Coordinates of C-alpha atoms in Angstrom, one line a residue:
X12 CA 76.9 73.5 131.2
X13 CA 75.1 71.9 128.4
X14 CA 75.9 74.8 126.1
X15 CA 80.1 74.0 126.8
X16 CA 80.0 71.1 125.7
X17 CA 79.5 71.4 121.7
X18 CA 82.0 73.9 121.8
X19 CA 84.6 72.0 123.3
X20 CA 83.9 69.0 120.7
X21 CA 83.9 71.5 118.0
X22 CA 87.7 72.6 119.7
X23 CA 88.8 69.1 119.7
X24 CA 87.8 68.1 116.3
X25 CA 89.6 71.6 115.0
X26 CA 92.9 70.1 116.6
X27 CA 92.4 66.6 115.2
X28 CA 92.2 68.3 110.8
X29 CA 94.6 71.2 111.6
X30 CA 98.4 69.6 110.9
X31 CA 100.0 69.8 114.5
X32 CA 103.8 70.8 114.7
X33 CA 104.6 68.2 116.7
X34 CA 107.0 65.7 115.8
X35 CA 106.2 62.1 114.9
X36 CA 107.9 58.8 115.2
X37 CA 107.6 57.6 111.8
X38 CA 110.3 58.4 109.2
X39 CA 109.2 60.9 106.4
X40 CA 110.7 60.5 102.9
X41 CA 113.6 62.7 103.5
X42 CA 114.8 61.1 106.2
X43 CA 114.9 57.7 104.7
X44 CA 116.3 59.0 101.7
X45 CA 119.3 60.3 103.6
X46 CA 119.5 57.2 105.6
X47 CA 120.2 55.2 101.8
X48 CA 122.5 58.1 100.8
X49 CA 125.2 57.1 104.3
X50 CA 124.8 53.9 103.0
X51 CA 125.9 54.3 99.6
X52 CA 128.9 56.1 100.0
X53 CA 132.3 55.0 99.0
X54 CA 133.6 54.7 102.7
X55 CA 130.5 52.5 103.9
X56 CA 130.8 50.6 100.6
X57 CA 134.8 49.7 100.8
X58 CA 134.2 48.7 104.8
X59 CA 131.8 46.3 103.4
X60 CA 133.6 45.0 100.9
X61 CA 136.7 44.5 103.2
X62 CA 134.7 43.2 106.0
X63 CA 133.4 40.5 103.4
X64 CA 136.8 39.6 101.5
X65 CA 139.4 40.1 104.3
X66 CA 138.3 36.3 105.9
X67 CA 138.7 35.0 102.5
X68 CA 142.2 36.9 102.0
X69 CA 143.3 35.2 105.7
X70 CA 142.1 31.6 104.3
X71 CA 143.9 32.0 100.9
X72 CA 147.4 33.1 102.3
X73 CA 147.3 30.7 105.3
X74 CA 147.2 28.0 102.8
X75 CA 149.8 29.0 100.6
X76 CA 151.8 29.7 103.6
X77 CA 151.0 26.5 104.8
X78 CA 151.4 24.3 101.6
X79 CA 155.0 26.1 100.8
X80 CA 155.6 25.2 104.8
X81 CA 154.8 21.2 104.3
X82 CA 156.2 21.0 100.7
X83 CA 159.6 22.5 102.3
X84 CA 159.2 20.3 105.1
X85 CA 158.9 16.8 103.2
X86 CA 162.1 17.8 100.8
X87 CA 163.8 18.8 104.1
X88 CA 163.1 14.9 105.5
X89 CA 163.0 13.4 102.3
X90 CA 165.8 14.6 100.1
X91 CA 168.7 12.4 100.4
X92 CA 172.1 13.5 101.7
X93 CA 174.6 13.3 99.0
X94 CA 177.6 11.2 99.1
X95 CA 181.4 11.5 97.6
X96 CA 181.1 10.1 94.2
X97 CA 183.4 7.1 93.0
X98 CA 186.4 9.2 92.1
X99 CA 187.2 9.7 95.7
X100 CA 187.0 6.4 96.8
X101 CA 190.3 4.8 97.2
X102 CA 191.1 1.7 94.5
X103 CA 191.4 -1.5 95.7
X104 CA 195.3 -1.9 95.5
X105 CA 195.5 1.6 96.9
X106 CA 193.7 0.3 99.9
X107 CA 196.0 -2.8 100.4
X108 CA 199.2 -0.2 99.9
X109 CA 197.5 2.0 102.6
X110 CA 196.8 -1.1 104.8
X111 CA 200.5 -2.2 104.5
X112 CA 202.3 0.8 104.9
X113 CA 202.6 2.4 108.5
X114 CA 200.8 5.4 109.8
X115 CA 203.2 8.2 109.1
X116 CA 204.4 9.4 105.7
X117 CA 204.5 6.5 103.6
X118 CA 200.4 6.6 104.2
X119 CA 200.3 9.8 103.1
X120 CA 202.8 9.0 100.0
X121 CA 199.5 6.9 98.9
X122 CA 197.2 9.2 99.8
X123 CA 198.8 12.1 98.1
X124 CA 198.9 10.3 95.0
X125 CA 195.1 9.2 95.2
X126 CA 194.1 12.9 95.3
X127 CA 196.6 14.2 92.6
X128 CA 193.8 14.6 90.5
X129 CA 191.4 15.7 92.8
X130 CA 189.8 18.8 93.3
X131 CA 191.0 18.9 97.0
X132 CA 192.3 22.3 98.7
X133 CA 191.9 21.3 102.3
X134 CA 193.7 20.0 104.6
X135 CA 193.8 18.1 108.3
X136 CA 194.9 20.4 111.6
X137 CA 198.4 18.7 110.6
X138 CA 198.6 19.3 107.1
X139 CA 197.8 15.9 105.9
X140 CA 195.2 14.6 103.5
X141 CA 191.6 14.3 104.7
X142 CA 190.8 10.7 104.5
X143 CA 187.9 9.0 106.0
X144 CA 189.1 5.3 107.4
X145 CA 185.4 4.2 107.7
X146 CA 184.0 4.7 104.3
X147 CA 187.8 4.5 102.4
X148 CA 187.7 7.4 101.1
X149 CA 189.4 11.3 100.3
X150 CA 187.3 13.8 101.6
X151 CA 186.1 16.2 99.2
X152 CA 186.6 19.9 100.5
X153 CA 183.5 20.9 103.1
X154 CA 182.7 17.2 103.5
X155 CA 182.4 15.5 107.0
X156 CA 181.7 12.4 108.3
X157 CA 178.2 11.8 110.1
X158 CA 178.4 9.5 113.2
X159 CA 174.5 9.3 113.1
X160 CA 174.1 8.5 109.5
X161 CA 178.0 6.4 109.1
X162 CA 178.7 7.8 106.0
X163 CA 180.7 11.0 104.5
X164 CA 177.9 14.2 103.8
X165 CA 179.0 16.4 100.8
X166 CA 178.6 20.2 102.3
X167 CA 177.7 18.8 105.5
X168 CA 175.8 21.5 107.7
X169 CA 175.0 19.4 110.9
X170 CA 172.4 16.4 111.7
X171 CA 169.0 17.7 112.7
X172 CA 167.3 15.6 115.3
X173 CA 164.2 17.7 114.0
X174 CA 163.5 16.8 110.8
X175 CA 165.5 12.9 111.5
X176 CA 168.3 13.7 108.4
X177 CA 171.4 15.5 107.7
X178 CA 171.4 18.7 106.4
X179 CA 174.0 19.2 103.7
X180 CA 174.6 19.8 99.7
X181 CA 171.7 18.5 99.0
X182 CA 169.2 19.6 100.9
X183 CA 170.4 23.1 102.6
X184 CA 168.4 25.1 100.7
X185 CA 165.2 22.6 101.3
X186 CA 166.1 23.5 105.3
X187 CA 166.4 27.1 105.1
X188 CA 163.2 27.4 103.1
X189 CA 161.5 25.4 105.7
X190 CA 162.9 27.7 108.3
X191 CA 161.4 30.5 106.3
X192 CA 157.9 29.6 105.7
X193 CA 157.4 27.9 109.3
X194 CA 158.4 31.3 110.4
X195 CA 156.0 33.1 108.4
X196 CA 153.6 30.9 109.0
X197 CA 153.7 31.2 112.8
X198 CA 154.1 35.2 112.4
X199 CA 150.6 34.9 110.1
X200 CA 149.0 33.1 113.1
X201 CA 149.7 35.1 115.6
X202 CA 149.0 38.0 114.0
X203 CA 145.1 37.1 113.1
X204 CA 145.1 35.6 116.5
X205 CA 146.4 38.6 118.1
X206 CA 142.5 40.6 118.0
X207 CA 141.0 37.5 120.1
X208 CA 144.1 37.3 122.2
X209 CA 143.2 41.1 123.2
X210 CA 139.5 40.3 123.7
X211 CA 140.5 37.6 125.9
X212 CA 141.8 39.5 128.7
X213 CA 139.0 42.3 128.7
X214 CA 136.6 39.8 128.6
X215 CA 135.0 40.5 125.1
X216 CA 134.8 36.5 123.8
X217 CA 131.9 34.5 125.3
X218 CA 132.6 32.1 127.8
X219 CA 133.0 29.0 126.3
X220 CA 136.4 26.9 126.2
X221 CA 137.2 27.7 123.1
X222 CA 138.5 30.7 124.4
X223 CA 141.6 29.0 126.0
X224 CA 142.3 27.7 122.4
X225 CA 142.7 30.8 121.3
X226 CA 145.2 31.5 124.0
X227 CA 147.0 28.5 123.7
X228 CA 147.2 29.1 119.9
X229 CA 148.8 32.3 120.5
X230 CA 151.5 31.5 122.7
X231 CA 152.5 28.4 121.0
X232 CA 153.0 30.5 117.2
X233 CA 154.3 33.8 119.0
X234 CA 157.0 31.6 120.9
X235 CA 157.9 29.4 117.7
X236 CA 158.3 32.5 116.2
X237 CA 160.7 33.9 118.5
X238 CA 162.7 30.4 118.2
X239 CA 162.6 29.7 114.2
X240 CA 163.8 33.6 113.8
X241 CA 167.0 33.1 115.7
X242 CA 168.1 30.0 113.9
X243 CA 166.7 31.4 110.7
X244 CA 168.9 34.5 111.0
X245 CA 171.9 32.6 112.2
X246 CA 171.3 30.7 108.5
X247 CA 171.1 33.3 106.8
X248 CA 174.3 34.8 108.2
X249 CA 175.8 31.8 107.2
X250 CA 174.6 32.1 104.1
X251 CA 176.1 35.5 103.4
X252 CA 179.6 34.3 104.3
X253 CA 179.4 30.9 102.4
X254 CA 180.2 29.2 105.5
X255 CA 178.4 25.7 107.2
X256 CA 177.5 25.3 111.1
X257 CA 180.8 22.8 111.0
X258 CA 183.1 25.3 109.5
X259 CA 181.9 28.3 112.3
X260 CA 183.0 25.9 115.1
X261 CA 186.3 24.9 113.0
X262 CA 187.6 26.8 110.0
X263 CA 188.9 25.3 106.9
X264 CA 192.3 24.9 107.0
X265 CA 194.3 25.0 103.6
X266 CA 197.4 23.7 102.7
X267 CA 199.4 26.9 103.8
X268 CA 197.0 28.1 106.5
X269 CA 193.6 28.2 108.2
X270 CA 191.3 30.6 106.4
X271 CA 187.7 31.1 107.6
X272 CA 186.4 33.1 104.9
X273 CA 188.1 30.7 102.1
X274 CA 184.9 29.8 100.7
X275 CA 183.5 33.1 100.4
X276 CA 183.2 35.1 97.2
X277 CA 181.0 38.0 98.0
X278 CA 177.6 38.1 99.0
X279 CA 176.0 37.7 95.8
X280 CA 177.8 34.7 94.7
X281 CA 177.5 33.3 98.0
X282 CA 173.8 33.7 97.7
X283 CA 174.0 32.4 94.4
X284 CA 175.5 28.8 95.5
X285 CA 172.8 28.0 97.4
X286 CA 170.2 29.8 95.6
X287 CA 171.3 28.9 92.0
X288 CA 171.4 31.7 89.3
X289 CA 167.7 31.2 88.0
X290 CA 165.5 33.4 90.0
X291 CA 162.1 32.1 89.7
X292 CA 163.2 28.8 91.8
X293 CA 164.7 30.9 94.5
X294 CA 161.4 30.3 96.5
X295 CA 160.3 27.0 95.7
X296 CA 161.9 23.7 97.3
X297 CA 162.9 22.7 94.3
X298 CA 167.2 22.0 93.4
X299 CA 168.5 24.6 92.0
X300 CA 172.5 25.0 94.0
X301 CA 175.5 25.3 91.9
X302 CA 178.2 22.9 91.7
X303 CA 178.0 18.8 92.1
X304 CA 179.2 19.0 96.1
X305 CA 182.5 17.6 95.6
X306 CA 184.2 20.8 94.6
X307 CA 183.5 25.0 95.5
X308 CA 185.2 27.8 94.2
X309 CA 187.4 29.7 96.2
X310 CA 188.6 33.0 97.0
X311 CA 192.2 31.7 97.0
X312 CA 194.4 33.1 93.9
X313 CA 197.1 30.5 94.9
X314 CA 196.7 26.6 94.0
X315 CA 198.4 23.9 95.9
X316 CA 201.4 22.8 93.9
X317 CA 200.6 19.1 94.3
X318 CA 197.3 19.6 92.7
X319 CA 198.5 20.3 89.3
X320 CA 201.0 21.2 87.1
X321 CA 200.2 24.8 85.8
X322 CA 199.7 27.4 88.6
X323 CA 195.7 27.7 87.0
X324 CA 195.0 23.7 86.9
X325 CA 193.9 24.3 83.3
X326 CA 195.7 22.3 81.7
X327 CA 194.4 18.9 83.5
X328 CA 190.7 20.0 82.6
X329 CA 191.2 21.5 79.4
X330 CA 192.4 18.6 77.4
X331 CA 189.6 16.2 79.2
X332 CA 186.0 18.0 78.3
X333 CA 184.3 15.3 80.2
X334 CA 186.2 15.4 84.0
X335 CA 183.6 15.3 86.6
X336 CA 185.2 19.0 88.5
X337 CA 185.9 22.5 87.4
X338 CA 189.1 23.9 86.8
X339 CA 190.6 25.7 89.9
X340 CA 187.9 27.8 90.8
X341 CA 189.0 31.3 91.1
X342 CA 187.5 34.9 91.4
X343 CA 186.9 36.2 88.1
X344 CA 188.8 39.4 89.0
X345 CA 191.5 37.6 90.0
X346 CA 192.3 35.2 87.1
X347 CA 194.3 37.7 85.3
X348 CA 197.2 36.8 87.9
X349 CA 198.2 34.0 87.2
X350 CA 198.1 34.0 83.1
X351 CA 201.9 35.1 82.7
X352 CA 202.9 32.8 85.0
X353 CA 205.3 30.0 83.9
X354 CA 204.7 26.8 84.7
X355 CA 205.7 25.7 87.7
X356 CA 208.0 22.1 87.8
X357 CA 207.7 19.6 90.7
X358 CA 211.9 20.5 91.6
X359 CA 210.7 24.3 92.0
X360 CA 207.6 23.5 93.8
X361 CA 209.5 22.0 96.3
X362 CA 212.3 24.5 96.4
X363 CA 209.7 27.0 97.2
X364 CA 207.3 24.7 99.8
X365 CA 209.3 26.6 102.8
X366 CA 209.2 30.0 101.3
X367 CA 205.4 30.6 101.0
X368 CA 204.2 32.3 103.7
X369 CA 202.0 35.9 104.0
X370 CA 204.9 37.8 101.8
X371 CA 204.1 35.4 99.2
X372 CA 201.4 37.6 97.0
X373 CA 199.4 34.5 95.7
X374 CA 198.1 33.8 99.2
X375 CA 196.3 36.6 99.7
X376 CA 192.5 37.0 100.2
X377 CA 190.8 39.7 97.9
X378 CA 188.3 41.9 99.9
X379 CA 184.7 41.0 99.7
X380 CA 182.8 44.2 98.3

């Protein structure tokens, strides 16, 4: 027994200097230098770099989305509606002669002579001359009293309870900007919202309160979203056909006939009124419409024989450089019509007042491309 025991220390001690094939728990070289390789590859590298920059990319663009949705904002609020200008206010002895005269023709005698010279195409449901009795005054064309305000808006869209202000000449493009960048900036908050939203019903966010924020947060943007991208689309409809919330419920009427789509030109050009023709201001809220308000091109070829005395109303603009409105705004296609044209006298104008009709070829509409 005493002899078994060297030789099992001896066995032991063998086993302890030979290298055993066992494996080990601590890393050898190799695989710690494949373990740096997986980390230095272009994948794990880019998910870094994303994971690092993409909460910086979410700050940056909900500012800017932000800021363009305030600066709209203030203009929408802030911005003044624009008024008729002096020209269309009535003198003070045409105001005594409409005072004296009786509600009938003889009103109309001194209202048709007020607006000769006015760049004024529309008409009342009867025909007459649009005249405002509270602020004394010819209409312009697309202009409408505003029972909130109690005064005439130039372009007037409607009254927005929402931003306290009428929405008109001025400030449309102000509104539909706002409309734009409120939307996007609701879309932009539900969408990084929408991760946390998820985690919320599985139960993957720690149970704190601030977990019904998140929810709350989500609904509120995601139905403001749904809201704001009605209206914004009916907007923009109605910026595609030149046409004003006022005008869809009750069409311009000219002097010969009611004509919905009188005001449009096309899409471009409708854009273009609004917009303006520089580009680069197209998504600021800064001014940039065509036009003064008073007068807007129209897709008419005909001119209302009271409103000049050439069939292209050049004449009365041409020899004064400085009058406040264009010449009779027509399609640029359609200008060539009327350049043979003789002029037209007051005794034929009248000859012909009960002859116009749809065979006559100068009321047409040209087809929008």
């Amino acid at each position: 027994m005493d002899s078994a025991h060297p030789s099992n220390h001896s066995r032991s001690l063998c086993r302890a200097l030979l290298p055993s094939n066992r494996p080990t728990h601590t890393p050898s070289l190799v695989s710690s230098a494949n373990l740096l390789m997986k980390d230095s590859t272009p994948s794990s590298m880019s998910v870094k770099i994303l994971s690092r920059t993409g909460p910086i990319v979410c700050l940056v663009a909900y500012h800017i989305f932000f800021m363009l949705f305030v600066w709209s904002y203030w203009k929408t609020i802030f911005t003044l509606p624009m008024n008729p200008s002096k020209e269309f206010h009535l003198s003070y002895s045409d105001k005594e002669s409409l005072e004296r005269e009786p509600r009938g023709e003889s009103q109309q005698e001194v209202l048709r002579r007020a607006a000769k010279d006015l760049p004024i195409y529309t008409r009342t449901m009867s025909g007459a001359i649009r005249y405002c009795d509270r602020c004394h005054l010819v209409k312009p064309d697309r202009c409408h009293h505003c029972s909130v305000c109690d005064k005439c808006i130039l372009k007037m869209d409607h009254h927005c309870p929402w931003v306290n202000n009428c929405v008109g000449f001025s400030n449309y493009k102000f509104f539909l900007l706002f409309l734009a960048y409120s939307l996007l900036y609701c879309l932009f908050i539900a969408a990084t919202d929408l991760q946390y939203f998820i985690k919320f019903w599985t139960n993957g966010l720690p149970d704190t309160q601030a977990k019904f924020h998140i929810m709350f947060l989500f609904f509120a943007a995601a139905m403001f979203s749904v809201s704001l991208s009605s209206l914004f689309g009916y907007h923009c409809w109605l910026v595609s056909k030149n046409k004003s919330t006022l005008e869809v419920f009750r069409a311009p009427i000219f002097r010969h006939r009611t004509d919905k789509n009188g005001f449009s030109l096309g899409f471009s050009k409708n854009l273009r009124q609004v917009f303006g023709d520089e580009k680069k201001y197209w998504l600021l809220p800064v001014f940039s419409s065509l036009g003064d308000g008073c007068s807007f091109p129209t897709c008419l070829v005909n001119q209302d024989p009271e409103q000049a005395s050439t069939p292209g109303g050049l004449n009365s603009t041409s020899k004064n450089e400085n009058h406040l409105f264009p010449a009779k705004p027509l399609r640029d296609s359609q200008s060539h019509l009327l350049t043979d044209t003789p002029s037209w006298s007051e005794a034929a104008a009248k000859a012909e007042k009960g002859k116009v009709g749809m065979s006559n070829p100068a009321l047409t509409m040209e087809n929008e491309t």
